[in-house]
Tab-separated table of C-alpha atoms in Angstrom:
chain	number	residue	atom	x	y	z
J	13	UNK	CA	-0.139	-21.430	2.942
J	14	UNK	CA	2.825	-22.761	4.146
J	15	UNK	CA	6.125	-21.174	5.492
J	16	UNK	CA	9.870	-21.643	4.728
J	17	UNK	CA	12.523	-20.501	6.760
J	18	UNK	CA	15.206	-17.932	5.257
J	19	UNK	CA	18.136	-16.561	6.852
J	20	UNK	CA	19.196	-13.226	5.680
J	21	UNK	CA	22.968	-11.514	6.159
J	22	UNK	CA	21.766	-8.267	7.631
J	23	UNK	CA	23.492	-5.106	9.584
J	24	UNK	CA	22.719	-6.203	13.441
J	25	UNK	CA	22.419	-1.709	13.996
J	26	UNK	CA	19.579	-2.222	11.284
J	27	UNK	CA	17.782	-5.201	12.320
J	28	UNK	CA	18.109	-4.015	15.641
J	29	UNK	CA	16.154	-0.662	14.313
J	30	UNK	CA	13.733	-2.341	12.203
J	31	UNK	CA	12.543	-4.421	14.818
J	32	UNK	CA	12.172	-1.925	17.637
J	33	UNK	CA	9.689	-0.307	14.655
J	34	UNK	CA	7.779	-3.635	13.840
J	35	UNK	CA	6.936	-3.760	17.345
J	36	UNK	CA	5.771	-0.330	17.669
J	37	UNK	CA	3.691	-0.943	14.792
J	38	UNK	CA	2.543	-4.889	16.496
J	39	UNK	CA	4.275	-6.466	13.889
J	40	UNK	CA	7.045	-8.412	13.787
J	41	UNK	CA	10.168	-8.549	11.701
J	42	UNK	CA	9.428	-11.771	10.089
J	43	UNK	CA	6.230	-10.215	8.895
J	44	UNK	CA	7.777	-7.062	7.799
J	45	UNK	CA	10.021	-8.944	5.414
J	46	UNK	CA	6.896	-11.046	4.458
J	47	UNK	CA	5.159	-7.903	3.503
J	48	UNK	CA	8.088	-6.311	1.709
J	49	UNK	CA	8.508	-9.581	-0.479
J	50	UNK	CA	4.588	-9.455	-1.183
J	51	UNK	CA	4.743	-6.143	-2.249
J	52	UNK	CA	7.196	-6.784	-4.901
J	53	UNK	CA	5.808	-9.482	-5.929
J	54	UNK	CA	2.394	-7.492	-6.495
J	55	UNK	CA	4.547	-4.524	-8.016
J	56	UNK	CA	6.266	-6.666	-10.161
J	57	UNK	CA	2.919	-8.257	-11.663
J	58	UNK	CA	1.438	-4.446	-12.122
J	59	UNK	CA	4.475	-3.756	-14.173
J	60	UNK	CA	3.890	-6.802	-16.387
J	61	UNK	CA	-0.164	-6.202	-16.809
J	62	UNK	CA	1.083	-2.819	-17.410
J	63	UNK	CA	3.208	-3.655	-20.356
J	64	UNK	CA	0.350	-6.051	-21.739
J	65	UNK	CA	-1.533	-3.513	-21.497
J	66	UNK	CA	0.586	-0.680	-23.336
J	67	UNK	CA	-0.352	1.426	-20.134
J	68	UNK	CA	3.764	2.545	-19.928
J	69	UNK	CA	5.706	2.763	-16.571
J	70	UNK	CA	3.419	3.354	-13.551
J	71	UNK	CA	4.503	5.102	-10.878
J	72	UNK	CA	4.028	3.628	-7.519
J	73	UNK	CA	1.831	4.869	-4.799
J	74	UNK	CA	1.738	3.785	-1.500
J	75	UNK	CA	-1.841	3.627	0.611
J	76	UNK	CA	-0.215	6.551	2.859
J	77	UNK	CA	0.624	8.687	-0.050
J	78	UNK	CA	-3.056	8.588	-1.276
J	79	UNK	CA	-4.605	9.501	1.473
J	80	UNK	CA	-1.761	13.059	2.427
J	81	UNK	CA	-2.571	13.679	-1.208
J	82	UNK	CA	-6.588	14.353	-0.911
J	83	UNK	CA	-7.677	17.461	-0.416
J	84	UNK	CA	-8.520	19.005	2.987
J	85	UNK	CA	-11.883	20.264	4.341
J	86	UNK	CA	-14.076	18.124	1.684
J	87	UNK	CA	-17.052	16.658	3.000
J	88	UNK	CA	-16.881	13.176	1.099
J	89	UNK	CA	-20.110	11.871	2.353
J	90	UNK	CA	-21.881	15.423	1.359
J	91	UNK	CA	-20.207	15.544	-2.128
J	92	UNK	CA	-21.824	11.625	-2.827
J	93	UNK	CA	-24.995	12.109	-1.566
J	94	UNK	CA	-25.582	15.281	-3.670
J	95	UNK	CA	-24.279	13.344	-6.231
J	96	UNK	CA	-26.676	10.692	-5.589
J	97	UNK	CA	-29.802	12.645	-4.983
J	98	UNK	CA	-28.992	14.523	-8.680
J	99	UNK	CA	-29.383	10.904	-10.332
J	100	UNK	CA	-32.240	10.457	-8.834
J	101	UNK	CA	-33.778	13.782	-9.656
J	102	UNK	CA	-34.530	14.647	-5.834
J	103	UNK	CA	-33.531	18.894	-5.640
Protein backbone atom coordinates (compact mmCIF):
# COMPACT_ATOMS: atom_id res chain seq x y z
CA UNK A 1 0.00 0.00 0.00
CA UNK A 2 1.22 3.19 -0.60
CA UNK A 3 2.44 6.07 1.73
CA UNK A 4 1.65 9.82 2.05
CA UNK A 5 3.59 12.17 3.83
CA UNK A 6 1.94 14.23 6.85
CA UNK A 7 3.43 16.80 8.89
CA UNK A 8 2.09 17.10 12.32
CA UNK A 9 2.44 20.42 14.83
CA UNK A 10 3.78 18.54 17.80
CA UNK A 11 5.57 19.55 21.35
CA UNK A 12 9.48 19.05 20.29
CA UNK A 13 9.84 17.78 24.63
CA UNK A 14 7.20 15.11 23.39
CA UNK A 15 8.39 14.01 20.15
CA UNK A 16 11.65 14.09 21.53
CA UNK A 17 10.20 11.44 24.31
CA UNK A 18 8.20 9.44 22.05
CA UNK A 19 10.93 8.74 19.89
CA UNK A 20 13.64 7.85 22.37
CA UNK A 21 10.62 5.06 23.27
CA UNK A 22 9.98 3.91 19.57
CA UNK A 23 13.50 3.13 19.43
CA UNK A 24 13.69 1.25 22.54
CA UNK A 25 10.87 -0.66 21.36
CA UNK A 26 12.77 -0.91 17.34
CA UNK A 27 10.21 1.11 16.06
CA UNK A 28 10.15 4.23 14.76
CA UNK A 29 8.03 7.30 15.20
CA UNK A 30 6.57 7.27 11.83
CA UNK A 31 5.36 3.81 12.59
CA UNK A 32 4.10 4.63 15.95
CA UNK A 33 1.77 7.22 14.49
CA UNK A 34 0.95 4.62 11.72
CA UNK A 35 -0.12 2.24 14.37
CA UNK A 36 -2.02 4.74 16.47
CA UNK A 37 -4.07 5.85 13.27
CA UNK A 38 -4.72 1.99 12.51
CA UNK A 39 -5.93 1.42 15.73
CA UNK A 40 -8.59 3.94 15.51
CA UNK A 41 -9.48 3.17 12.53
CA UNK A 42 -10.08 -0.60 13.70
CA UNK A 43 -11.76 0.85 16.99
CA UNK A 44 -13.84 2.99 15.18
CA UNK A 45 -15.22 0.06 12.83
CA UNK A 46 -15.82 -2.22 16.20
CA UNK A 47 -17.95 0.59 17.44
CA UNK A 48 -20.01 0.67 14.24
CA UNK A 49 -20.40 -3.42 13.93
CA UNK A 50 -21.17 -2.94 17.47
CA UNK A 51 -24.11 -0.70 16.98
CA UNK A 52 -25.34 -2.98 13.96
CA UNK A 53 -25.19 -5.36 16.04
CA UNK A 54 -27.18 -3.92 19.17
CA UNK A 55 -24.06 -5.28 21.17
CA UNK A 56 -23.96 -1.50 23.16
CA UNK A 57 -20.65 0.36 23.95
CA UNK A 58 -17.62 -1.99 24.17
CA UNK A 59 -15.05 -1.30 26.24
CA UNK A 60 -11.62 -1.42 24.85
CA UNK A 61 -8.93 -3.83 25.71
CA UNK A 62 -5.58 -3.67 24.79
CA UNK A 63 -3.41 -7.12 23.96
CA UNK A 64 -1.32 -6.15 27.27
CA UNK A 65 -4.33 -5.81 29.39
CA UNK A 66 -5.50 -9.39 28.44
CA UNK A 67 -2.77 -11.09 29.13
CA UNK A 68 -2.02 -9.08 33.26
CA UNK A 69 -5.67 -10.02 33.52
CA UNK A 70 -5.34 -14.09 33.32
CA UNK A 71 -4.97 -15.82 36.13
CA UNK A 72 -1.62 -16.97 37.61
CA UNK A 73 -0.28 -20.52 38.18
CA UNK A 74 -2.81 -22.20 35.49
CA UNK A 75 -1.38 -24.78 33.48
CA UNK A 76 -3.13 -23.87 30.03
CA UNK A 77 -1.77 -26.73 28.12
CA UNK A 78 -2.90 -29.24 31.15
CA UNK A 79 -6.41 -27.64 31.47
CA UNK A 80 -6.91 -28.37 27.26
CA UNK A 81 -5.63 -31.57 27.11
CA UNK A 82 -7.86 -32.84 29.97
CA UNK A 83 -10.35 -31.16 28.25
CA UNK A 84 -9.56 -32.92 25.17
CA UNK A 85 -9.00 -36.39 26.43
CA UNK A 86 -12.78 -36.03 28.26
CA UNK A 87 -14.27 -35.63 24.57
CA UNK A 88 -12.71 -38.31 23.59
CA UNK A 89 -13.66 -40.54 26.46
CA UNK A 90 -9.87 -41.45 27.32
CA UNK A 91 -9.88 -41.39 31.68
Amino acid sequence: MSKKKLTLSVRRDLIDEVRRAALGEGKTLSGLVEEYLEFLALESWVTKLAKDLELGDLETVFDQEVVSSRPRGLDAASVVRELRDERAGIS
